[in-house]
Coordinates of C-alpha atoms in Angstrom, one line a residue:
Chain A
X1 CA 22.1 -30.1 -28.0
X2 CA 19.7 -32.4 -28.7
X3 CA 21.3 -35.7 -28.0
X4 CA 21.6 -34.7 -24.6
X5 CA 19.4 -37.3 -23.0
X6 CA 17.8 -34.6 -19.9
X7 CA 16.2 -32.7 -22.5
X8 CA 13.1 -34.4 -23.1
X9 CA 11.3 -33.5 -25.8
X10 CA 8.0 -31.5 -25.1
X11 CA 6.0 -34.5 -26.2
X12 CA 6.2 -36.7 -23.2
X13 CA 5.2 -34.3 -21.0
X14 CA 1.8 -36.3 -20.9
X15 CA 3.4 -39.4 -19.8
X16 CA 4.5 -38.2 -16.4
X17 CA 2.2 -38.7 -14.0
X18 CA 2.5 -41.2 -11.1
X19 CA 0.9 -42.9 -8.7
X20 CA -2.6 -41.7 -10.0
X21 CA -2.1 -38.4 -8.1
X22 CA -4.3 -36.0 -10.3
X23 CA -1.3 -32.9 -11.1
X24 CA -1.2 -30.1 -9.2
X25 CA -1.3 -28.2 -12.8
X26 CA -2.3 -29.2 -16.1
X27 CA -2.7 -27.3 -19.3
X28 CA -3.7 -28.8 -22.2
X29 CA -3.6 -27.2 -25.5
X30 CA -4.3 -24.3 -24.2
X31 CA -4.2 -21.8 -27.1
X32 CA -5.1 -17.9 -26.7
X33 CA -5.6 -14.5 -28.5
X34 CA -6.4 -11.4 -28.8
X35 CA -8.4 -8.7 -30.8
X36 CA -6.0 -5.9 -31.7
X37 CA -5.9 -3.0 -33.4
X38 CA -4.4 -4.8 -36.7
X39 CA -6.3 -7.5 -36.3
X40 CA -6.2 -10.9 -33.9
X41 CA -2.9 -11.2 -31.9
X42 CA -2.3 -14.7 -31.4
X43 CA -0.6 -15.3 -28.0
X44 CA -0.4 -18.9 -27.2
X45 CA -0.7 -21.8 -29.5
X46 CA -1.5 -25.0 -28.1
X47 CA 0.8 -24.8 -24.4
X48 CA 0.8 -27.9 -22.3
X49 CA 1.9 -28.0 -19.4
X50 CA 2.3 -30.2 -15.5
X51 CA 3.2 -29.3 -12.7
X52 CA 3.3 -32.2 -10.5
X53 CA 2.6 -32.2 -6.6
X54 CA 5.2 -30.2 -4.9
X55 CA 7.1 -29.9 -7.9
X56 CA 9.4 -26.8 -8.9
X57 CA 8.4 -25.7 -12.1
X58 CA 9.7 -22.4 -14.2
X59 CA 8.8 -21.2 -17.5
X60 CA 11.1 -19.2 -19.6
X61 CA 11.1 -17.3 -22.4
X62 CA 11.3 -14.2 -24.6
X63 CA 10.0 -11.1 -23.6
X64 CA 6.0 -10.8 -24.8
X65 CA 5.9 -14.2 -25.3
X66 CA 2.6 -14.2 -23.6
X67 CA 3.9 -15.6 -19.9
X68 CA 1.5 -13.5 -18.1
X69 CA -0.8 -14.0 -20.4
X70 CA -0.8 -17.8 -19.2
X71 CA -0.9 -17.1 -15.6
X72 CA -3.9 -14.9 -16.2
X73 CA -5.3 -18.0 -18.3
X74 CA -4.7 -20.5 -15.2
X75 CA -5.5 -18.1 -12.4
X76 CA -8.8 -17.6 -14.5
X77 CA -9.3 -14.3 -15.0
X78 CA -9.0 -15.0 -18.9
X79 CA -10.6 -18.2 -20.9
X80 CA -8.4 -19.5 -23.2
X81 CA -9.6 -19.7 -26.7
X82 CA -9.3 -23.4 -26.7
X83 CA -7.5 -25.8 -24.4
X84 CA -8.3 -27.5 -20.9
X85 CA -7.1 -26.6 -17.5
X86 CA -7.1 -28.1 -14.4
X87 CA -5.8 -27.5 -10.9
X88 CA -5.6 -30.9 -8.6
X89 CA -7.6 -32.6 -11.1
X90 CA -10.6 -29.7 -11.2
X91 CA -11.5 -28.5 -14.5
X92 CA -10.7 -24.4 -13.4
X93 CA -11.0 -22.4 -16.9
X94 CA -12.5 -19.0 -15.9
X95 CA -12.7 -19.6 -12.7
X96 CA -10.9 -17.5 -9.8
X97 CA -10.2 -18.8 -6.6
X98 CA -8.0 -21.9 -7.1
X99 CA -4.3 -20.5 -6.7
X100 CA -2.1 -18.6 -5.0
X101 CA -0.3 -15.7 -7.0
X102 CA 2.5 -13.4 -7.0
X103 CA 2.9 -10.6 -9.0
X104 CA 6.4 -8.8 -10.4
X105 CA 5.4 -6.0 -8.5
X106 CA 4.7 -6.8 -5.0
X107 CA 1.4 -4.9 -4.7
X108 CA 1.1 -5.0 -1.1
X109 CA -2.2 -3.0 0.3
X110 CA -0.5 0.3 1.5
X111 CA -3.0 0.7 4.1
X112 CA -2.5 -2.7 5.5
X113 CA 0.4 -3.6 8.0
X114 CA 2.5 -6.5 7.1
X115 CA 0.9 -9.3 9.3
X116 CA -3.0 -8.2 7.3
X117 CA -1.3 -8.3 4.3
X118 CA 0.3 -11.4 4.6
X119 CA -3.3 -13.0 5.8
X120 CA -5.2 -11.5 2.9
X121 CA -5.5 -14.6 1.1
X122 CA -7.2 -16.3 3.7
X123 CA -9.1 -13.5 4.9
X124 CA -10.6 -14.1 1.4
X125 CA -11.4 -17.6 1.9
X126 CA -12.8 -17.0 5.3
X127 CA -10.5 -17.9 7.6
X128 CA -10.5 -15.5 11.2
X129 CA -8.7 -13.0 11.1
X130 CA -7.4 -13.8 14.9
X131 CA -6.4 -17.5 13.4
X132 CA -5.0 -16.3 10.2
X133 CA -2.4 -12.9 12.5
X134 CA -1.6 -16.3 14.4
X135 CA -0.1 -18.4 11.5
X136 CA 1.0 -15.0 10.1
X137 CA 3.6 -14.1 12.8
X138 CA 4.9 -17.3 13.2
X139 CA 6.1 -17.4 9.7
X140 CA 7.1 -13.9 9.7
X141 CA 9.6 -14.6 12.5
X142 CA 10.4 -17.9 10.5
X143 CA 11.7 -15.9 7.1
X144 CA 13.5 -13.2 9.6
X145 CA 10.9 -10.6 9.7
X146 CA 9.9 -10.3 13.0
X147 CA 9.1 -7.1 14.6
X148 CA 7.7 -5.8 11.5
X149 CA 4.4 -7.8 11.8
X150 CA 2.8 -4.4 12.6
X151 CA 5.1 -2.1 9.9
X152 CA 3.5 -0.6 6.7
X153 CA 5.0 -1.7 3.4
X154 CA 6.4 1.4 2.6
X155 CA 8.6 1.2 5.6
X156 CA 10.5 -1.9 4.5
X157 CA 13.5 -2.0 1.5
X158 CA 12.7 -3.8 -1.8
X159 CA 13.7 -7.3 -1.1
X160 CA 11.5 -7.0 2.7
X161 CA 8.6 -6.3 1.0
X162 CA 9.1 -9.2 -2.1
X163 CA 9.8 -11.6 1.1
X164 CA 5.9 -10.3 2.3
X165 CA 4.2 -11.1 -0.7
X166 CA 5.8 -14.4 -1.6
X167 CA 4.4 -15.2 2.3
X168 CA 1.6 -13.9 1.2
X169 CA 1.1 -16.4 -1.8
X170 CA 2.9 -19.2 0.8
X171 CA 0.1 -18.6 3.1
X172 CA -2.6 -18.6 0.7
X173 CA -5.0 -21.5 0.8
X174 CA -4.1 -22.7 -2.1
X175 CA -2.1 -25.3 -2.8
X176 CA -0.1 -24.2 -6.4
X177 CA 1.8 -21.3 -6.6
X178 CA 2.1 -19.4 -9.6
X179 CA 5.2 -16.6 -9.1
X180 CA 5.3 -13.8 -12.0
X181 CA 9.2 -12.9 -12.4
X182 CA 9.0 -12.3 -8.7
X183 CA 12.5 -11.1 -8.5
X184 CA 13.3 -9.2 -11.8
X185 CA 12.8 -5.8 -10.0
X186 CA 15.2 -6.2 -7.2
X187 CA 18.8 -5.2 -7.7
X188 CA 21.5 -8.3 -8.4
X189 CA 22.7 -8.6 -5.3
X190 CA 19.0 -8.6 -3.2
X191 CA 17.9 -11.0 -6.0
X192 CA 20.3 -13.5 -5.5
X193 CA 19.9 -13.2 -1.5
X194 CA 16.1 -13.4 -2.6
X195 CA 17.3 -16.4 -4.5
X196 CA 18.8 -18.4 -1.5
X197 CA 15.7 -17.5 0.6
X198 CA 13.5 -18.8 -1.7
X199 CA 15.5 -22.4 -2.2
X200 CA 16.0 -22.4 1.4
X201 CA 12.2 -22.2 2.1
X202 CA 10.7 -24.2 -0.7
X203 CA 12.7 -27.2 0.0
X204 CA 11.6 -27.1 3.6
X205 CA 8.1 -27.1 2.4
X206 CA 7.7 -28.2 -1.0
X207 CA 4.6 -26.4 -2.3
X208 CA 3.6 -26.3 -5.7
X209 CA 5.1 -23.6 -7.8
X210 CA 5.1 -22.3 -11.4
X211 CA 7.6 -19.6 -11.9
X212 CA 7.9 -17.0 -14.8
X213 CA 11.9 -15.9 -15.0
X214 CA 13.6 -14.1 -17.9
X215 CA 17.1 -15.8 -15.8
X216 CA 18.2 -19.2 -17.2
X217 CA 20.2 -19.5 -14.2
X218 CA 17.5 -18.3 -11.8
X219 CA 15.5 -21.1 -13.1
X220 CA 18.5 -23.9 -13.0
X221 CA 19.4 -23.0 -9.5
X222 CA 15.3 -23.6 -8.2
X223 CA 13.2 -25.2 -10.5
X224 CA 13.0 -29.4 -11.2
X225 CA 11.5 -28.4 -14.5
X226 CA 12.0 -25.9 -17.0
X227 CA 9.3 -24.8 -20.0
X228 CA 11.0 -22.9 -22.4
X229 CA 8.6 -21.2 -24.7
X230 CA 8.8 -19.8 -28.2
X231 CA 8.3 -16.0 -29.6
X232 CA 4.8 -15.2 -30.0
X233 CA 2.4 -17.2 -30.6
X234 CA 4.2 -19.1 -27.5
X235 CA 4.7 -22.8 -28.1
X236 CA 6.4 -25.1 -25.4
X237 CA 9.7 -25.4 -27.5
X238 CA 11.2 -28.0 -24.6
X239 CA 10.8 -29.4 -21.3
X240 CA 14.1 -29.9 -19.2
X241 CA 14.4 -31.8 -15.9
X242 CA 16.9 -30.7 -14.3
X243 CA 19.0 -33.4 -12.7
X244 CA 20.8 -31.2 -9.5
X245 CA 19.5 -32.8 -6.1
X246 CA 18.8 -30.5 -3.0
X247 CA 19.3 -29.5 -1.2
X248 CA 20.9 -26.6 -3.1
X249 CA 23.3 -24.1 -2.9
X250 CA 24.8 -21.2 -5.3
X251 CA 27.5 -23.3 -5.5
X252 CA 25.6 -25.1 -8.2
X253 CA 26.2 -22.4 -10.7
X254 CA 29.8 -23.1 -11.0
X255 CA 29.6 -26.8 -11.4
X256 CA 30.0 -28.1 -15.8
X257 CA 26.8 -29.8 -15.9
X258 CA 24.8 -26.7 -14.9
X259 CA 27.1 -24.4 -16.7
X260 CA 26.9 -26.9 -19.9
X261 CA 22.7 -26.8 -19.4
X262 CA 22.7 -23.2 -19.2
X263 CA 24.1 -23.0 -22.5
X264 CA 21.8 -25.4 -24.4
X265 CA 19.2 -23.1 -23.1
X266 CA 20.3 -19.8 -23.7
X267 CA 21.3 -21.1 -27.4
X268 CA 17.4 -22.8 -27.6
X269 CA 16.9 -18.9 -26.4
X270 CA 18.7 -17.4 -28.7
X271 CA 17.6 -19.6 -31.8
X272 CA 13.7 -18.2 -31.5
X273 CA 14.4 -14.7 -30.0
X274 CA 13.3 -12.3 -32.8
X275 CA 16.0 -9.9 -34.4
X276 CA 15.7 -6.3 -32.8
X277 CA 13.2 -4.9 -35.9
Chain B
X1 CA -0.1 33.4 8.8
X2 CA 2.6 36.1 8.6
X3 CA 2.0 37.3 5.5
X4 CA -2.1 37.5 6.2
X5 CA -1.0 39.7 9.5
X6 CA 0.7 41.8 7.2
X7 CA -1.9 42.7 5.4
X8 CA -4.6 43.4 7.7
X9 CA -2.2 45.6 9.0
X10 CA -1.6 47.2 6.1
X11 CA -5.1 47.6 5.4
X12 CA -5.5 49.1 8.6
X13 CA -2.8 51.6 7.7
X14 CA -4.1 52.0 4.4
X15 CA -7.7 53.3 5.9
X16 CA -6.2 55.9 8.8
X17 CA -3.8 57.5 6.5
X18 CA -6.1 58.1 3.3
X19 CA -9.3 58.5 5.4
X20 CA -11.4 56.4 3.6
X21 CA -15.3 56.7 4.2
X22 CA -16.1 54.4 6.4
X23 CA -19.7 53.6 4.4
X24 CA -16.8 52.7 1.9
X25 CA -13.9 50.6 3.6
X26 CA -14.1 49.8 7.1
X27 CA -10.8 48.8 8.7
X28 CA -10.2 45.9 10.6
X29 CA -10.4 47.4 13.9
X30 CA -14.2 49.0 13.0
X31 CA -14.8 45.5 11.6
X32 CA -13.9 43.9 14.7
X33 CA -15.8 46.2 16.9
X34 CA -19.0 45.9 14.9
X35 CA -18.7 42.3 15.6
X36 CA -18.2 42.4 19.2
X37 CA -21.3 45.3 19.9
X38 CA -23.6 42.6 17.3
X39 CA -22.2 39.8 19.4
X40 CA -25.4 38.2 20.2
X41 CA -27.2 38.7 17.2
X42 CA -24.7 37.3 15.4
X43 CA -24.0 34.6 17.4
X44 CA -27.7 33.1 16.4
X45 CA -27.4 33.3 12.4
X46 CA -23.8 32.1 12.3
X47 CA -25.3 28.9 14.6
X48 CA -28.6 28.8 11.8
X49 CA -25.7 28.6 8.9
X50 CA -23.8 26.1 10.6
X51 CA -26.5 23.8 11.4
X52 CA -27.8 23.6 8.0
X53 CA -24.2 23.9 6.5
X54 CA -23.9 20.5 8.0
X55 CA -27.2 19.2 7.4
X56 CA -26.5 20.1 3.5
X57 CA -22.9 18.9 3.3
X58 CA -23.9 15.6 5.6
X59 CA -26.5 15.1 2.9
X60 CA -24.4 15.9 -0.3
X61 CA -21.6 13.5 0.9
X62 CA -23.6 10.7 1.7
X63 CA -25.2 11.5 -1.7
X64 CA -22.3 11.5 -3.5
X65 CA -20.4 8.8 -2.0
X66 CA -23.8 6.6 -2.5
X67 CA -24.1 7.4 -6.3
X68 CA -20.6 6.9 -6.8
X69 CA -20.3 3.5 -4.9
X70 CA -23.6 2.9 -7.2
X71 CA -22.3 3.4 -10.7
X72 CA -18.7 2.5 -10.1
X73 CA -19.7 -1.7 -10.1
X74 CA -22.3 -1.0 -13.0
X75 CA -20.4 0.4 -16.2
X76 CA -23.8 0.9 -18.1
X77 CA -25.6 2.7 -15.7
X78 CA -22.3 4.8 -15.1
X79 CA -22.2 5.5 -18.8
X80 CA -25.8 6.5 -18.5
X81 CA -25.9 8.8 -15.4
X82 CA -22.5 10.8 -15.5
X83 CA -23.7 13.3 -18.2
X84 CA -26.5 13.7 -16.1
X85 CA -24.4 14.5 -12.9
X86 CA -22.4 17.2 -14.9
X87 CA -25.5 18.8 -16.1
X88 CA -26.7 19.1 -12.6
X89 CA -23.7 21.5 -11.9
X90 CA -25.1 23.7 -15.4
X91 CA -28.1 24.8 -13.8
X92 CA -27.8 28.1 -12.1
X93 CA -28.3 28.2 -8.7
X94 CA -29.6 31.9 -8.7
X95 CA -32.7 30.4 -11.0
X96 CA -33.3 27.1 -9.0
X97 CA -33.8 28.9 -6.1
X98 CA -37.4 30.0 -6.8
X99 CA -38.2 27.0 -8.0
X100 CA -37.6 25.2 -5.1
X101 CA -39.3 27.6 -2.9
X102 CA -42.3 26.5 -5.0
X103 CA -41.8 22.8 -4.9
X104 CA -40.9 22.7 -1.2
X105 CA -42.0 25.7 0.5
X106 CA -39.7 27.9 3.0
X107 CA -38.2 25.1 5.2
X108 CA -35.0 23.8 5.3
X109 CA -36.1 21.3 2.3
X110 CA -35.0 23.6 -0.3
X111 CA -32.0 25.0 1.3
X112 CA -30.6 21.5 1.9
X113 CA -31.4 20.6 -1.5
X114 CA -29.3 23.5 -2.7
X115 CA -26.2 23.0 -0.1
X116 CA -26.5 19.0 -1.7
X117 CA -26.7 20.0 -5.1
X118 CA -23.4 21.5 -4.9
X119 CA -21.6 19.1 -2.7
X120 CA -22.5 16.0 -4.0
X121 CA -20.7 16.5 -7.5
X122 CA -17.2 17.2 -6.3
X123 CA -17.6 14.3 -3.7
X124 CA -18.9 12.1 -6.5
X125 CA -16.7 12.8 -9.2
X126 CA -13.3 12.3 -6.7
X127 CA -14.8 8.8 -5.7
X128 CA -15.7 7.7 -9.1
X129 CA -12.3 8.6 -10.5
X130 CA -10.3 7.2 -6.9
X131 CA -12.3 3.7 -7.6
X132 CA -11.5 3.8 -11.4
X133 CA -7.8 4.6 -10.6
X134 CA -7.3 0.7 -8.2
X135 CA -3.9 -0.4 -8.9
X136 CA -4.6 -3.2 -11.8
X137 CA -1.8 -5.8 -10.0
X138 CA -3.5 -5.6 -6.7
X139 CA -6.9 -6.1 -8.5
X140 CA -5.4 -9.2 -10.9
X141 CA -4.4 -10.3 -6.9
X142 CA -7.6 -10.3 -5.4
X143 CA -9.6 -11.9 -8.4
X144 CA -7.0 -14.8 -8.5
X145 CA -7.7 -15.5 -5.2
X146 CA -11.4 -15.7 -5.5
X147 CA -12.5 -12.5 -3.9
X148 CA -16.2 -11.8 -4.6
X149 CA -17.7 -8.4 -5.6
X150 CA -18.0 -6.9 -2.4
X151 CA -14.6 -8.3 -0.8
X152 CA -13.5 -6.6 -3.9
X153 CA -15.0 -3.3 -3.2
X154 CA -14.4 -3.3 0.9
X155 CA -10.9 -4.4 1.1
X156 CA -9.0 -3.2 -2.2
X157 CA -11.3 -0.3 -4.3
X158 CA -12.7 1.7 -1.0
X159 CA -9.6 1.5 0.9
X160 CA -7.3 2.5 -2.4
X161 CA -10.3 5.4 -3.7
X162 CA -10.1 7.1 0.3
X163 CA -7.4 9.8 -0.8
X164 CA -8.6 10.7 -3.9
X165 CA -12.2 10.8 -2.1
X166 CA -10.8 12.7 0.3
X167 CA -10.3 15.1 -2.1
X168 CA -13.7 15.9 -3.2
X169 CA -14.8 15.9 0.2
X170 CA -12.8 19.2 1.2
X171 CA -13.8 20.9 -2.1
X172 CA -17.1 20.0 -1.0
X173 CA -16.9 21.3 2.5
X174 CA -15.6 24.3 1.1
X175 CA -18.3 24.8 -1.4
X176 CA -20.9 23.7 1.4
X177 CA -20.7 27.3 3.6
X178 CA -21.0 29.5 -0.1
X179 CA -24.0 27.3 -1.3
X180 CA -25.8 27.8 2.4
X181 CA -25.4 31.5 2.4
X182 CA -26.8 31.8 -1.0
X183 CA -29.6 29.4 -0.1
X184 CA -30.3 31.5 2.5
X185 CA -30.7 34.9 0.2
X186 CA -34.7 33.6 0.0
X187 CA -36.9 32.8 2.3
X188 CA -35.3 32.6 5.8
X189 CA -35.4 34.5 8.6
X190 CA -32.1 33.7 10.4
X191 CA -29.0 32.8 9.0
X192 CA -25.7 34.8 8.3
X193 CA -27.0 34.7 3.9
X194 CA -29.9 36.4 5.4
X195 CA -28.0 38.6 7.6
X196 CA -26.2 40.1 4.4
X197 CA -29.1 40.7 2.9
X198 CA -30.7 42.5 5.0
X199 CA -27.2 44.3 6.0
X200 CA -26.8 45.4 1.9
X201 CA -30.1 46.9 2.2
X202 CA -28.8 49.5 5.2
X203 CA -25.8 50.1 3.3
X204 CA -24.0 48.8 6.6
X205 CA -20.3 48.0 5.0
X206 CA -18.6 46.9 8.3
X207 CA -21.5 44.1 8.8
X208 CA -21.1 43.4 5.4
X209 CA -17.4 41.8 6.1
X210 CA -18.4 41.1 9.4
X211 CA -20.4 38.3 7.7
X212 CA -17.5 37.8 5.2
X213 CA -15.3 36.9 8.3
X214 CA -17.9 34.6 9.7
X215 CA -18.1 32.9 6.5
X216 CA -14.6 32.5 5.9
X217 CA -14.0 31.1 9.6
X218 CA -17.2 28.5 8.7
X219 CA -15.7 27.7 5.6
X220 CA -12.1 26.9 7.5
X221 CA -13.7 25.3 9.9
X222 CA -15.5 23.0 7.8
X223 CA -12.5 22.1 6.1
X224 CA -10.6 21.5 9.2
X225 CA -13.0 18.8 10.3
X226 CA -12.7 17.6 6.9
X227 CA -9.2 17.2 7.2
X228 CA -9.1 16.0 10.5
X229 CA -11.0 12.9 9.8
X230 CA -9.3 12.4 7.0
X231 CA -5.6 12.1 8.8
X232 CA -7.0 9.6 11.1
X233 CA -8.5 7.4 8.2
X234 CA -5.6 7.6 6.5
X235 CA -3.3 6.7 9.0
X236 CA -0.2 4.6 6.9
X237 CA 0.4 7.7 4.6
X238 CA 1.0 9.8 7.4
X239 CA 4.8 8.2 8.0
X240 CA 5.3 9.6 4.4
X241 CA 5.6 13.1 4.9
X242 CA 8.0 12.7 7.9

């Protein structure tokens, strides 16, 4: 597994940036933890990460590894214990304001039609709203969800209202996107439809994204790079380009070199997942 | 409705067949025409009730909502002020009563303080629990994306705390018809509290629950209004119940 020459070891992670473009992510040593009942609970120890501009980034790892813990961390509603983090070359710990964010669930504002919900983000920044319902309708007929700028979210299915609040992040001022297992609710077949939306969209726009899966092949099929992190305290155990070019389709997942990447990763997996105690 | 038909009838029967003193139990129809000779009369103190029913509820609300919109953002001051807010609802109106009189005379000051005193607990308690309830996702949502303390407040904790406010605003207007009536057992010269009083002393049982009925179609009536504004403020639940 570990003569395979796209598995580059978490180390040189540093050495990748280009052209003097400050990232659109970095995390350096970021370490975390928390007071618990028996005693500190040590999250993450020393993570580093980069995401690059308009790169395609996932994280994976075992459940309650501390994932959301690090999106917490970056979106800055925790300081890390130690550790550096910067978004476009800013130095961002504690402070909010500086990415766009998708949760698991899609917590869209009940009392909020689709079209406000989708402009929240830069309603918060203090963009017009008139502007903002502008931008917001012509996207919403771009990702097939016209006629429903002025439904409520509980009048649309699961996947109609993930498709809102990913727009909702997409439309956010802010450049990096971090996406929290955005799919893992959704049933199989709306995920991978979700799936092919998402590919389908990202490469026509290339944003920055950091994405939190629990799917090995959800994070082949979309990402350029793949974390995979250790059981708690989290460590970045590797960083994997992966090699597929775009544009991409599901056909991908039945091709040996994914099928052969998928494994190394789901036996890195299985090497640090925890017996069931 | 059916069921409430049913039993004024019923009552109705009830009183013809057994021959009940009227000084005892009136029936319905004697109620009703005691209301319709004392028309004008009563017309006037179920207009006095009204108007400072919704002077005290107005009050109490806005009171409420105030103190709750004040202590939610402050944790300290929250800690601080709840116990005082439930002791508030300890004190028996029956004894406060004189003491206001004292403090404030025979106006409307101390009935309004009263009618508040009742309302704004209820109305208080709802909103401070509705903004302590905000869905933790869609706050982690709104901080991430830089919202300050008050586009916190107006766009997520308000709009997300308006049911459960709701709530304690029709208990309150409930409440705020029973606490005007009592304040009106002292000092007053109009009113439908004062009307009872005065209709106790003449051992007049059919004005008695003629003012009973009044009350009980203020006390609806308040609620309605209530509920009313509350269907048009909450306008994307209603698609729910469909």
């Amino acid at each position: 597994m570990n003569g395979n020459a796209i598995l580059a070891e978490a180390r040189d992670v540093h050495s990748a940036r280009e052209g003097g473009r400050p990232f659109a992510l970095e995390l350096k040593d970021a370490s975390m933890s928390f007071a618990g009942s028996t005693g500190k609970l040590h999250v993450l120890d020393n993570v580093s990460l980069t995401v690059q501009q308009g790169e395609f980034v996932s994280i994976i790892g075992p459940s309650g590894s501390g994932k959301s813990t690090l999106f917490h961390l970056i979106g800055g509603l925790l300081r890390p214990a130690a550790g550096a983090i910067q978004v476009n070359g800013q130095d961002v710990v504690g402070q909010t304001g500086h990415v766009s964010y998708m949760p698991q669930q899609p917590a869209l504002f009940p009392w909020r039609t689709v079209e406000d919900n989708v402009i929240l983000a830069q309603e918060i920044a203090g963009t017009s709203k008139k502007e903002a319902r502008e931008e917001a309708r012509k996207w919403l007929a771009n990702v097939g969800l016209s006629g429903y700028e002025r439904a409520y979210p509980h009048e649309l299915s699961g996947g109609m209202q993930q498709r809102v609040a990913f727009l909702r992040a997409m439309m956010s001022p802010h450049e990096l996107m971090l996406l929290d297992e955005p799919f893992s609710a959704l049933d199989a077949l709306t995920r991978s439809g979700m799936q092919r939306w998402l590919i389908d969209l990202w490469e026509r726009h290339r944003r920055s994204v950091l994405f939190i899966t629990h799917s090995i092949e959800e994070a082949l099929l979309l990402s350029d790079s793949i974390y995979v992190l250790s059981n708690r305290p989290a460590r970045v155990l590797q960083k994997v380009r992966v090699p597929f070019a775009r544009p991409r389709t599901e056909a991908l997942a039945s091709e040996a070199e994914f099928i052969r990447l998928k494994r190394d990763l789901s036996e890195l997996l299985h090497s640090v997942q925890k017996p069931v105690e | 409705m059916a069921a409430f038909l049913l039993f004024i009838l019923l009552w109705q029967v009830g009183v013809m067949v057994s021959g009940v003193e009227k000084w005892m139990l009136p029936s319905p129809l004697d109620i009703m025409k005691e209301a319709a000779d004392n028309g004008s009369a009563l017309l006037v103190h179920t207009l006095a009730t009204l108007k400072l029913t919704i002077i005290g509820f107005g009050v109490g609300a806005a009171v409420g909502l105030l103190l709750a919109f004040l202590l939610h953002p402050i944790p300290w001051l929250k800690d601080a002020i709840y116990p005082l807010v439930i002791v508030s609802q300890n004190i028996p109106t029956i004894a406060l009563l004189p003491l206001l009189m004292i403090w404030f005379g025979f106006g409307m000051m101390p009935k309004i303080v009263v009618i508040t005193l009742v309302c704004f607990f209820p109305v208080c308690v709802a909103a401070l629990d509705g903004l302590a309830q905000t869905d933790r996702t869609m706050l982690n949502y709104m901080r991430m994306a830089g919202a300050t303390r008050a586009q916190l407040f107006w766009k997520l904790e308000l709009p997300h705390a308006l049911p459960s406010l709701f709530s304690g605003l029709k208990i309150a207007a409930t409440y705020s018809v029973m606490s005007a009536i009592i304040s009106e057992w002292l000092g007053t010269d109009k009113g439908i509290g004062y009307y009872m009083v005065l209709q106790k002393a003449a051992f007049r049982t059919d004005r008695m629950f003629v003012a009973i009925v009044v009350v009980v179609l203020l006390s609806l009536a308040m609620f309605g209004v209530v509920r009313a504004l509350e269907r048009v403020l909450i306008h994307w639940r209603r698609d729910d119940k469909k």
